PDB file of C-alpha atoms and ligand atoms in Angstrom:
ATOM      1  CA  MET P   1     101.004  93.418 118.899  1.00 77.00           C
ATOM      2  CA  ARG P   2     102.175  95.756 116.243  1.00 94.00           C
ATOM      3  CA  GLN P   3     101.490  94.685 112.586  1.00 91.00           C
ATOM      4  CA  LYS P   4     104.601  94.305 110.831  1.00 97.00           C
ATOM      5  CA  ILE P   5     105.499  96.361 107.689  1.00 98.00           C
ATOM      6  CA  VAL P   6     107.719  95.355 104.805  1.00 98.00           C
ATOM      7  CA  ALA P   7     108.619  98.193 102.385  1.00 98.00           C
ATOM      8  CA  GLY P   8     110.741  98.023  99.192  1.00 98.00           C
ATOM      9  CA  ASN P   9     112.767 101.076  98.367  1.00 98.00           C
ATOM     10  CA  TRP P  10     113.477 100.513  94.665  1.00 98.00           C
ATOM     11  CA  LYS P  11     115.649 103.661  94.427  1.00 98.00           C
ATOM     12  CA  MET P  12     116.452 104.641  90.779  1.00 98.00           C
ATOM     13  CA  HIS P  13     115.607 101.371  89.425  1.00 98.00           C
ATOM     14  CA  CYS P  14     112.843 100.224  87.047  1.00 98.00           C
ATOM     15  CA  THR P  15     111.339 101.864  83.995  1.00 98.00           C
ATOM     16  CA  VAL P  16     107.656 101.384  83.672  1.00 98.00           C
ATOM     17  CA  ALA P  17     107.934  98.126  81.836  1.00 98.00           C
ATOM     18  CA  GLU P  18     110.347  96.784  84.364  1.00 98.00           C
ATOM     19  CA  THR P  19     108.070  98.042  87.150  1.00 98.00           C
ATOM     20  CA  GLU P  20     105.176  95.975  85.792  1.00 98.00           C
ATOM     21  CA  ALA P  21     107.111  92.983  85.321  1.00 98.00           C
ATOM     22  CA  LEU P  22     108.365  93.054  88.916  1.00 98.00           C
ATOM     23  CA  LEU P  23     104.861  93.754  90.326  1.00 98.00           C
ATOM     24  CA  LYS P  24     103.396  91.024  88.301  1.00 97.00           C
ATOM     25  CA  GLY P  25     105.926  88.587  89.788  1.00 97.00           C
ATOM     26  CA  LEU P  26     104.916  89.949  93.404  1.00 97.00           C
ATOM     27  CA  LEU P  27     101.202  89.414  92.632  1.00 97.00           C
ATOM     28  CA  GLU P  28     101.663  86.056  91.118  1.00 95.00           C
ATOM     29  CA  GLY P  29     103.901  84.814  94.138  1.00 92.00           C
ATOM     30  CA  LYS P  30     102.904  84.425  97.758  1.00 89.00           C
ATOM     31  CA  SER P  31     103.592  87.865  98.538  1.00 89.00           C
ATOM     32  CA  GLN P  32     100.326  88.210 100.814  1.00 91.00           C
ATOM     33  CA  ASN P  33     101.017  87.761 104.631  1.00 90.00           C
ATOM     34  CA  ASP P  34      98.254  88.612 107.054  1.00 89.00           C
ATOM     35  CA  ARG P  35     100.752  89.707 109.569  1.00 91.00           C
ATOM     36  CA  ALA P  36     102.470  92.258 107.369  1.00 96.00           C
ATOM     37  CA  THR P  37     101.580  95.267 105.462  1.00 97.00           C
ATOM     38  CA  VAL P  38     103.377  95.282 102.023  1.00 98.00           C
ATOM     39  CA  VAL P  39     104.612  98.401 100.397  1.00 98.00           C
ATOM     40  CA  VAL P  40     106.647  99.134  97.250  1.00 98.00           C
ATOM     41  CA  CYS P  41     108.224 102.500  96.583  1.00 98.00           C
ATOM     42  CA  PRO P  42     109.185 102.776  92.848  1.00 98.00           C
ATOM     43  CA  PRO P  43     110.718 105.890  91.379  1.00 98.00           C
ATOM     44  CA  PHE P  44     108.290 108.828  90.581  1.00 98.00           C
ATOM     45  CA  THR P  45     107.958 107.842  86.850  1.00 98.00           C
ATOM     46  CA  SER P  46     106.661 104.497  87.776  1.00 98.00           C
ATOM     47  CA  LEU P  47     104.247 105.554  90.478  1.00 98.00           C
ATOM     48  CA  GLU P  48     101.103 105.893  88.314  1.00 98.00           C
ATOM     49  CA  ALA P  49     101.753 102.442  86.552  1.00 98.00           C
ATOM     50  CA  ALA P  50     102.346 100.835  90.027  1.00 98.00           C
ATOM     51  CA  CYS P  51      99.101 102.420  91.601  1.00 98.00           C
ATOM     52  CA  ASN P  52      97.074 101.260  88.460  1.00 98.00           C
ATOM     53  CA  LEU P  53      98.330  97.733  88.509  1.00 98.00           C
ATOM     54  CA  LEU P  54      98.032  97.305  92.378  1.00 98.00           C
ATOM     55  CA  LYS P  55      94.631  98.610  92.776  1.00 96.00           C
ATOM     56  CA  GLY P  56      92.481  96.509  94.846  1.00 95.00           C
ATOM     57  CA  SER P  57      95.517  94.293  95.776  1.00 96.00           C
ATOM     58  CA  HIS P  58      97.204  93.776  99.230  1.00 96.00           C
ATOM     59  CA  ILE P  59     100.256  95.762  98.020  1.00 97.00           C
ATOM     60  CA  ARG P  60     100.504  99.451  98.982  1.00 98.00           C
ATOM     61  CA  VAL P  61     102.523 102.138  97.115  1.00 98.00           C
ATOM     62  CA  GLY P  62     104.942 104.667  98.421  1.00 98.00           C
ATOM     63  CA  GLY P  63     106.990 107.645  97.049  1.00 98.00           C
ATOM     64  CA  GLN P  64     110.871 107.875  97.800  1.00 98.00           C
ATOM     65  CA  ASP P  65     110.734 111.631  98.729  1.00 98.00           C
ATOM     66  CA  MET P  66     108.444 114.678  98.370  1.00 98.00           C
ATOM     67  CA  SER P  67     108.632 118.359  98.659  1.00 98.00           C
ATOM     68  CA  GLU P  68     107.944 120.174 101.930  1.00 98.00           C
ATOM     69  CA  HIS P  69     105.862 122.606  99.757  1.00 98.00           C
ATOM     70  CA  PRO P  70     102.283 122.137  98.516  1.00 97.00           C
ATOM     71  CA  LYS P  71     102.931 123.623  95.078  1.00 97.00           C
ATOM     72  CA  GLY P  72     105.036 126.386  93.332  1.00 98.00           C
ATOM     73  CA  ALA P  73     108.305 127.184  91.670  1.00 98.00           C
ATOM     74  CA  PHE P  74     110.098 124.116  92.834  1.00 98.00           C
ATOM     75  CA  THR P  75     111.904 122.604  89.720  1.00 98.00           C
ATOM     76  CA  GLY P  76     111.997 118.939  89.833  1.00 97.00           C
ATOM     77  CA  GLU P  77     109.978 118.534  92.983  1.00 98.00           C
ATOM     78  CA  VAL P  78     106.684 116.568  93.736  1.00 98.00           C
ATOM     79  CA  SER P  79     104.068 117.392  96.193  1.00 98.00           C
ATOM     80  CA  ALA P  80     102.350 115.294  98.821  1.00 98.00           C
ATOM     81  CA  GLU P  81      99.084 116.013  96.923  1.00 98.00           C
ATOM     82  CA  MET P  82     100.613 114.958  93.708  1.00 98.00           C
ATOM     83  CA  LEU P  83     101.466 111.528  95.308  1.00 98.00           C
ATOM     84  CA  LEU P  84      98.181 111.294  97.206  1.00 98.00           C
ATOM     85  CA  THR P  85      96.038 111.759  94.148  1.00 97.00           C
ATOM     86  CA  LEU P  86      97.838 108.989  92.188  1.00 97.00           C
ATOM     87  CA  GLY P  87      96.836 106.468  94.860  1.00 97.00           C
ATOM     88  CA  VAL P  88     100.107 106.578  96.894  1.00 98.00           C
ATOM     89  CA  SER P  89      99.684 106.156 100.625  1.00 98.00           C
ATOM     90  CA  PHE P  90     103.441 105.966 102.032  1.00 98.00           C
ATOM     91  CA  VAL P  91     106.363 108.157 101.495  1.00 98.00           C
ATOM     92  CA  ILE P  92     110.029 107.515 102.463  1.00 98.00           C
ATOM     93  CA  LEU P  93     111.470 110.647 103.961  1.00 98.00           C
ATOM     94  CA  GLY P  94     115.195 111.380 105.000  1.00 98.00           C
ATOM     95  CA  HIS P  95     116.758 108.313 103.501  1.00 98.00           C
ATOM     96  CA  SER P  96     120.597 108.355 104.130  1.00 97.00           C
ATOM     97  CA  GLU P  97     121.000 108.823 100.241  1.00 97.00           C
ATOM     98  CA  ARG P  98     118.944 112.044 100.561  1.00 98.00           C
ATOM     99  CA  ARG P  99     120.858 113.197 103.450  1.00 97.00           C
ATOM    100  CA  GLN P 100     124.137 112.432 101.802  1.00 95.00           C
ATOM    101  CA  TYR P 101     123.601 113.550  98.205  1.00 97.00           C
ATOM    102  CA  HIS P 102     120.890 116.196  98.795  1.00 97.00           C
ATOM    103  CA  ALA P 103     122.126 117.692 102.047  1.00 97.00           C
ATOM    104  CA  GLU P 104     118.642 116.972 103.762  1.00 98.00           C
ATOM    105  CA  SER P 105     118.647 117.899 107.536  1.00 98.00           C
ATOM    106  CA  ASP P 106     116.666 116.575 110.476  1.00 98.00           C
ATOM    107  CA  ASN P 107     114.754 120.045 110.272  1.00 98.00           C
ATOM    108  CA  LEU P 108     113.884 119.786 106.612  1.00 98.00           C
ATOM    109  CA  ILE P 109     112.941 116.107 107.113  1.00 98.00           C
ATOM    110  CA  ASN P 110     110.601 117.306 109.845  1.00 98.00           C
ATOM    111  CA  ARG P 111     108.960 119.857 107.525  1.00 98.00           C
ATOM    112  CA  LYS P 112     108.378 117.260 105.027  1.00 98.00           C
ATOM    113  CA  ALA P 113     106.939 114.891 107.514  1.00 98.00           C
ATOM    114  CA  LYS P 114     104.442 117.629 108.772  1.00 98.00           C
ATOM    115  CA  ALA P 115     103.435 118.125 105.037  1.00 98.00           C
ATOM    116  CA  ALA P 116     102.989 114.344 104.453  1.00 98.00           C
ATOM    117  CA  LEU P 117     100.832 113.940 107.590  1.00 98.00           C
ATOM    118  CA  SER P 118      98.718 116.931 106.713  1.00 97.00           C
ATOM    119  CA  ALA P 119      98.087 115.717 103.309  1.00 97.00           C
ATOM    120  CA  GLY P 120      97.297 112.221 104.667  1.00 98.00           C
ATOM    121  CA  LEU P 121     100.285 110.317 103.611  1.00 98.00           C
ATOM    122  CA  THR P 122     102.003 107.975 106.051  1.00 98.00           C
ATOM    123  CA  PRO P 123     105.836 108.870 106.389  1.00 98.00           C
ATOM    124  CA  ILE P 124     108.400 106.364 106.759  1.00 98.00           C
ATOM    125  CA  ILE P 125     111.132 108.583 108.395  1.00 98.00           C
ATOM    126  CA  CYS P 126     114.744 107.169 108.138  1.00 98.00           C
ATOM    127  CA  ILE P 127     117.506 107.698 110.836  1.00 98.00           C
ATOM    128  CA  GLY P 128     120.769 105.890 111.461  1.00 98.00           C
ATOM    129  CA  GLU P 129     124.438 106.370 111.987  1.00 97.00           C
ATOM    130  CA  THR P 130     127.503 106.208 109.765  1.00 95.00           C
ATOM    131  CA  LEU P 131     130.327 103.693 110.321  1.00 94.00           C
ATOM    132  CA  THR P 132     132.623 106.382 111.731  1.00 94.00           C
ATOM    133  CA  GLU P 133     129.941 107.467 114.110  1.00 96.00           C
ATOM    134  CA  ARG P 134     129.426 103.710 115.313  1.00 94.00           C
ATOM    135  CA  GLU P 135     133.086 103.112 115.753  1.00 93.00           C
ATOM    136  CA  ALA P 136     133.317 106.293 117.860  1.00 95.00           C
ATOM    137  CA  GLY P 137     130.609 105.120 120.186  1.00 96.00           C
ATOM    138  CA  GLN P 138     128.312 107.822 119.082  1.00 97.00           C
ATOM    139  CA  THR P 139     125.240 105.723 117.780  1.00 97.00           C
ATOM    140  CA  GLU P 140     122.885 106.695 120.524  1.00 98.00           C
ATOM    141  CA  GLN P 141     124.002 110.202 120.513  1.00 98.00           C
ATOM    142  CA  VAL P 142     123.456 110.529 116.635  1.00 98.00           C
ATOM    143  CA  VAL P 143     120.110 108.690 116.317  1.00 98.00           C
ATOM    144  CA  GLY P 144     118.796 110.493 119.576  1.00 98.00           C
ATOM    145  CA  THR P 145     119.569 113.879 118.025  1.00 98.00           C
ATOM    146  CA  GLN P 146     117.974 112.721 114.697  1.00 98.00           C
ATOM    147  CA  ILE P 147     114.849 111.666 116.482  1.00 98.00           C
ATOM    148  CA  ASP P 148     114.603 114.860 118.261  1.00 98.00           C
ATOM    149  CA  GLY P 149     115.026 116.663 115.145  1.00 98.00           C
ATOM    150  CA  VAL P 150     112.704 114.825 112.758  1.00 98.00           C
ATOM    151  CA  LEU P 151     109.854 114.478 115.321  1.00 98.00           C
ATOM    152  CA  ALA P 152     110.135 118.097 116.574  1.00 98.00           C
ATOM    153  CA  GLY P 153     106.652 119.392 117.469  1.00 98.00           C
ATOM    154  CA  PHE P 154     104.960 115.893 117.128  1.00 98.00           C
ATOM    155  CA  GLY P 155     102.682 114.437 119.843  1.00 97.00           C
ATOM    156  CA  ALA P 156     100.699 111.340 120.161  1.00 98.00           C
ATOM    157  CA  VAL P 157      98.334 112.132 117.274  1.00 98.00           C
ATOM    158  CA  GLU P 158     101.262 112.588 114.786  1.00 98.00           C
ATOM    159  CA  LEU P 159     103.200 109.559 116.214  1.00 98.00           C
ATOM    160  CA  GLY P 160     100.136 107.439 115.710  1.00 98.00           C
ATOM    161  CA  LYS P 161     100.393 108.094 111.853  1.00 98.00           C
ATOM    162  CA  LEU P 162     104.088 107.734 111.050  1.00 98.00           C
ATOM    163  CA  VAL P 163     106.617 104.914 110.873  1.00 98.00           C
ATOM    164  CA  LEU P 164     110.462 105.143 111.729  1.00 98.00           C
ATOM    165  CA  ALA P 165     113.047 103.215 109.933  1.00 98.00           C
ATOM    166  CA  TYR P 166     116.307 102.571 111.558  1.00 98.00           C
ATOM    167  CA  GLU P 167     118.905 102.247 108.966  1.00 97.00           C
ATOM    168  CA  PRO P 168     122.582 102.065 109.855  1.00 96.00           C
ATOM    169  CA  VAL P 169     124.341 103.901 107.034  1.00 94.00           C
ATOM    170  CA  TRP P 170     127.166 101.263 107.017  1.00 92.00           C
ATOM    171  CA  ALA P 171     124.720  98.459 106.324  1.00 91.00           C
ATOM    172  CA  ILE P 172     122.834 100.049 103.402  1.00 90.00           C
ATOM    173  CA  GLY P 173     123.775  98.159 100.029  1.00 85.00           C
ATOM    174  CA  THR P 174     126.963  96.883 101.606  1.00 87.00           C
ATOM    175  CA  GLY P 175     125.910  93.497 102.202  1.00 82.00           C
ATOM    176  CA  ARG P 176     126.815  94.067 105.964  1.00 86.00           C
ATOM    177  CA  THR P 177     123.827  93.663 108.074  1.00 86.00           C
ATOM    178  CA  ALA P 178     123.633  94.628 111.788  1.00 88.00           C
ATOM    179  CA  THR P 179     123.163  91.384 113.848  1.00 94.00           C
ATOM    180  CA  PRO P 180     119.616  91.049 115.413  1.00 97.00           C
ATOM    181  CA  ALA P 181     121.059  91.880 118.658  1.00 97.00           C
ATOM    182  CA  MET P 182     122.820  95.108 117.479  1.00 96.00           C
ATOM    183  CA  ALA P 183     119.755  96.210 115.682  1.00 97.00           C
ATOM    184  CA  GLN P 184     117.425  95.337 118.540  1.00 98.00           C
ATOM    185  CA  ALA P 185     119.480  97.412 120.951  1.00 98.00           C
ATOM    186  CA  VAL P 186     119.212 100.499 118.785  1.00 98.00           C
ATOM    187  CA  HIS P 187     115.539  99.904 118.241  1.00 98.00           C
ATOM    188  CA  ARG P 188     114.916  99.619 121.891  1.00 98.00           C
ATOM    189  CA  PHE P 189     116.661 103.003 122.615  1.00 98.00           C
ATOM    190  CA  ILE P 190     114.643 104.724 119.692  1.00 98.00           C
ATOM    191  CA  ARG P 191     111.432 103.473 121.289  1.00 98.00           C
ATOM    192  CA  GLU P 192     112.677 104.680 124.710  1.00 98.00           C
ATOM    193  CA  ARG P 193     113.567 108.093 123.169  1.00 98.00           C
ATOM    194  CA  VAL P 194     110.030 108.287 121.675  1.00 98.00           C
ATOM    195  CA  SER P 195     108.529 107.480 125.049  1.00 98.00           C
ATOM    196  CA  GLY P 196     109.759 110.831 126.085  1.00 97.00           C
ATOM    197  CA  ILE P 197     107.234 112.461 123.824  1.00 97.00           C
ATOM    198  CA  ASN P 198     104.390 109.843 124.544  1.00 97.00           C
ATOM    199  CA  GLN P 199     104.801 106.488 126.190  1.00 97.00           C
ATOM    200  CA  ASP P 200     101.574 104.944 124.693  1.00 97.00           C
ATOM    201  CA  ALA P 201     102.364 106.152 121.180  1.00 97.00           C
ATOM    202  CA  ALA P 202     105.938 104.866 121.422  1.00 98.00           C
ATOM    203  CA  ALA P 203     104.642 101.429 122.366  1.00 98.00           C
ATOM    204  CA  LYS P 204     102.506 101.510 119.172  1.00 98.00           C
ATOM    205  CA  LEU P 205     105.037 103.053 116.777  1.00 98.00           C
ATOM    206  CA  PRO P 206     106.254 100.704 113.995  1.00 98.00           C
ATOM    207  CA  ILE P 207     110.060 100.892 113.757  1.00 98.00           C
ATOM    208  CA  LEU P 208     111.477  99.216 110.735  1.00 98.00           C
ATOM    209  CA  TYR P 209     115.038  97.902 110.268  1.00 97.00           C
ATOM    210  CA  GLY P 210     116.793  98.563 107.030  1.00 97.00           C
ATOM    211  CA  GLY P 211     120.301  97.676 105.827  1.00 95.00           C
ATOM    212  CA  SER P 212     121.151  94.647 103.693  1.00 93.00           C
ATOM    213  CA  VAL P 213     117.974  92.736 104.613  1.00 96.00           C
ATOM    214  CA  LYS P 214     117.669  89.521 102.697  1.00 96.00           C
ATOM    215  CA  ALA P 215     115.305  86.464 102.606  1.00 96.00           C
ATOM    216  CA  ASP P 216     117.842  84.570 104.785  1.00 96.00           C
ATOM    217  CA  ASN P 217     118.519  87.087 107.468  1.00 96.00           C
ATOM    218  CA  ALA P 218     114.979  88.665 107.752  1.00 97.00           C
ATOM    219  CA  ARG P 219     113.540  86.216 110.264  1.00 97.00           C
ATOM    220  CA  GLY P 220     116.249  86.737 112.805  1.00 97.00           C
ATOM    221  CA  LEU P 221     115.645  90.464 112.724  1.00 97.00           C
ATOM    222  CA  PHE P 222     112.028  90.438 112.495  1.00 97.00           C
ATOM    223  CA  GLU P 223     111.787  88.162 115.501  1.00 97.00           C
ATOM    224  CA  GLN P 224     113.305  90.957 117.776  1.00 98.00           C
ATOM    225  CA  PRO P 225     110.772  92.562 120.049  1.00 97.00           C
ATOM    226  CA  ASP P 226     111.335  96.109 118.860  1.00 98.00           C
ATOM    227  CA  ILE P 227     111.914  95.305 115.133  1.00 98.00           C
ATOM    228  CA  ASP P 228     108.576  95.769 113.325  1.00 98.00           C
ATOM    229  CA  GLY P 229     109.588  94.763 109.727  1.00 98.00           C
ATOM    230  CA  GLY P 230     111.915  96.107 107.136  1.00 98.00           C
ATOM    231  CA  LEU P 231     112.843  98.722 104.758  1.00 98.00           C
ATOM    232  CA  VAL P 232     114.451  96.753 101.933  1.00 98.00           C
ATOM    233  CA  GLY P 233     116.662  98.186  99.048  1.00 97.00           C
ATOM    234  CA  GLY P 234     118.470  95.780  96.678  1.00 96.00           C
ATOM    235  CA  ALA P 235     116.473  92.731  97.770  1.00 97.00           C
ATOM    236  CA  SER P 236     113.199  94.299  96.916  1.00 98.00           C
ATOM    237  CA  LEU P 237     114.145  94.359  93.106  1.00 98.00           C
ATOM    238  CA  LYS P 238     113.755  90.627  92.889  1.00 97.00           C
ATOM    239  CA  ALA P 239     110.342  88.967  93.381  1.00 97.00           C
ATOM    240  CA  ASP P 240     111.555  85.853  95.062  1.00 97.00           C
ATOM    241  CA  GLU P 241     113.777  87.644  97.407  1.00 97.00           C
ATOM    242  CA  PHE P 242     111.186  90.081  98.397  1.00 98.00           C
ATOM    243  CA  ILE P 243     108.479  87.516  98.736  1.00 97.00           C
ATOM    244  CA  GLY P 244     110.931  85.542 101.080  1.00 97.00           C
ATOM    245  CA  ILE P 245     111.303  88.545 103.247  1.00 97.00           C
ATOM    246  CA  ILE P 246     107.515  89.236 103.385  1.00 97.00           C
ATOM    247  CA  ASN P 247     106.996  85.586 104.513  1.00 97.00           C
ATOM    248  CA  ALA P 248     109.700  86.186 107.136  1.00 96.00           C
ATOM    249  CA  ALA P 249     107.714  88.842 108.806  1.00 95.00           C
TER     250      ALA P 249
HETATM  251  C1  LIG B   1     117.747 101.169 101.631  1.00 54.18           C
HETATM  252  O1  LIG B   1     118.215 101.695 100.668  1.00 54.18           O
HETATM  253  O2  LIG B   1     116.880 101.535 102.325  1.00 54.18           O
HETATM  254  C2  LIG B   1     118.339  99.993 102.110  1.00 54.18           C
HETATM  255  C3  LIG B   1     118.264  99.507 103.227  1.00 54.18           C
HETATM  256  O3  LIG B   1     119.141  99.212 101.040  1.00 54.18           O
HETATM  257  P1  LIG B   1     119.814  97.616 101.208  1.00 54.18           P
HETATM  258  O4  LIG B   1     118.649  96.864 101.676  1.00 54.18           O
HETATM  259  O5  LIG B   1     120.126  97.513  99.632  1.00 54.18           O
HETATM  260  O6  LIG B   1     120.724  97.761 101.934  1.00 54.18           O
END
């Protein structure tokens, strides 16, 4: 049985004070579930406060992005080591908003994933098709190409240390969720594709679903055999709602 993971992507929300208030809400509520690893991914400016507040708790901290480079003249960038030394253990890579607004390619995401793994961070690598691609019947082709690109050069060892997140772009922040059956079909396809690299590692690989996950639709999604939890945007900004999702896992 794969351990479930519920990760909250806060995007560009929460000052330090708002971060502390939200995390206190999570710590005071029933946000611990033995079957699920809980991760919060606040913006860079709140990571230190989050790591300090969550030290010794069941909640892990993730970054929302990082540089492919270890250091140097890269204005505005943050390295894997900078995240790690704060106490961060996960990092989201290749989110569709990074792909859309910052032109991130599968190749760049692959290089970032290599840098994250060699520093000891667990990458949560995002893939997913747009609405146009889905309606053109290209979902498997698009997702398959993304998998091949972001996992290029990886074998069983690397696959054992990372997480994939299937996030159909048309479901992110739109309130339009893939049905459990639709999501499961793509998750099964993803696991089969990864089996082409290593069957055993593919069977153990956590594959999260993301796209308008809420407390009231999480259970149906998480019950699917190839869905191992969720990457949650909007609903992770409300303690009660996020706790509902954690408890559904
Ligand atoms: C996300 O940004 O990763 C996401 C899934 O957002 P939302 O849950 O708001 O759709």
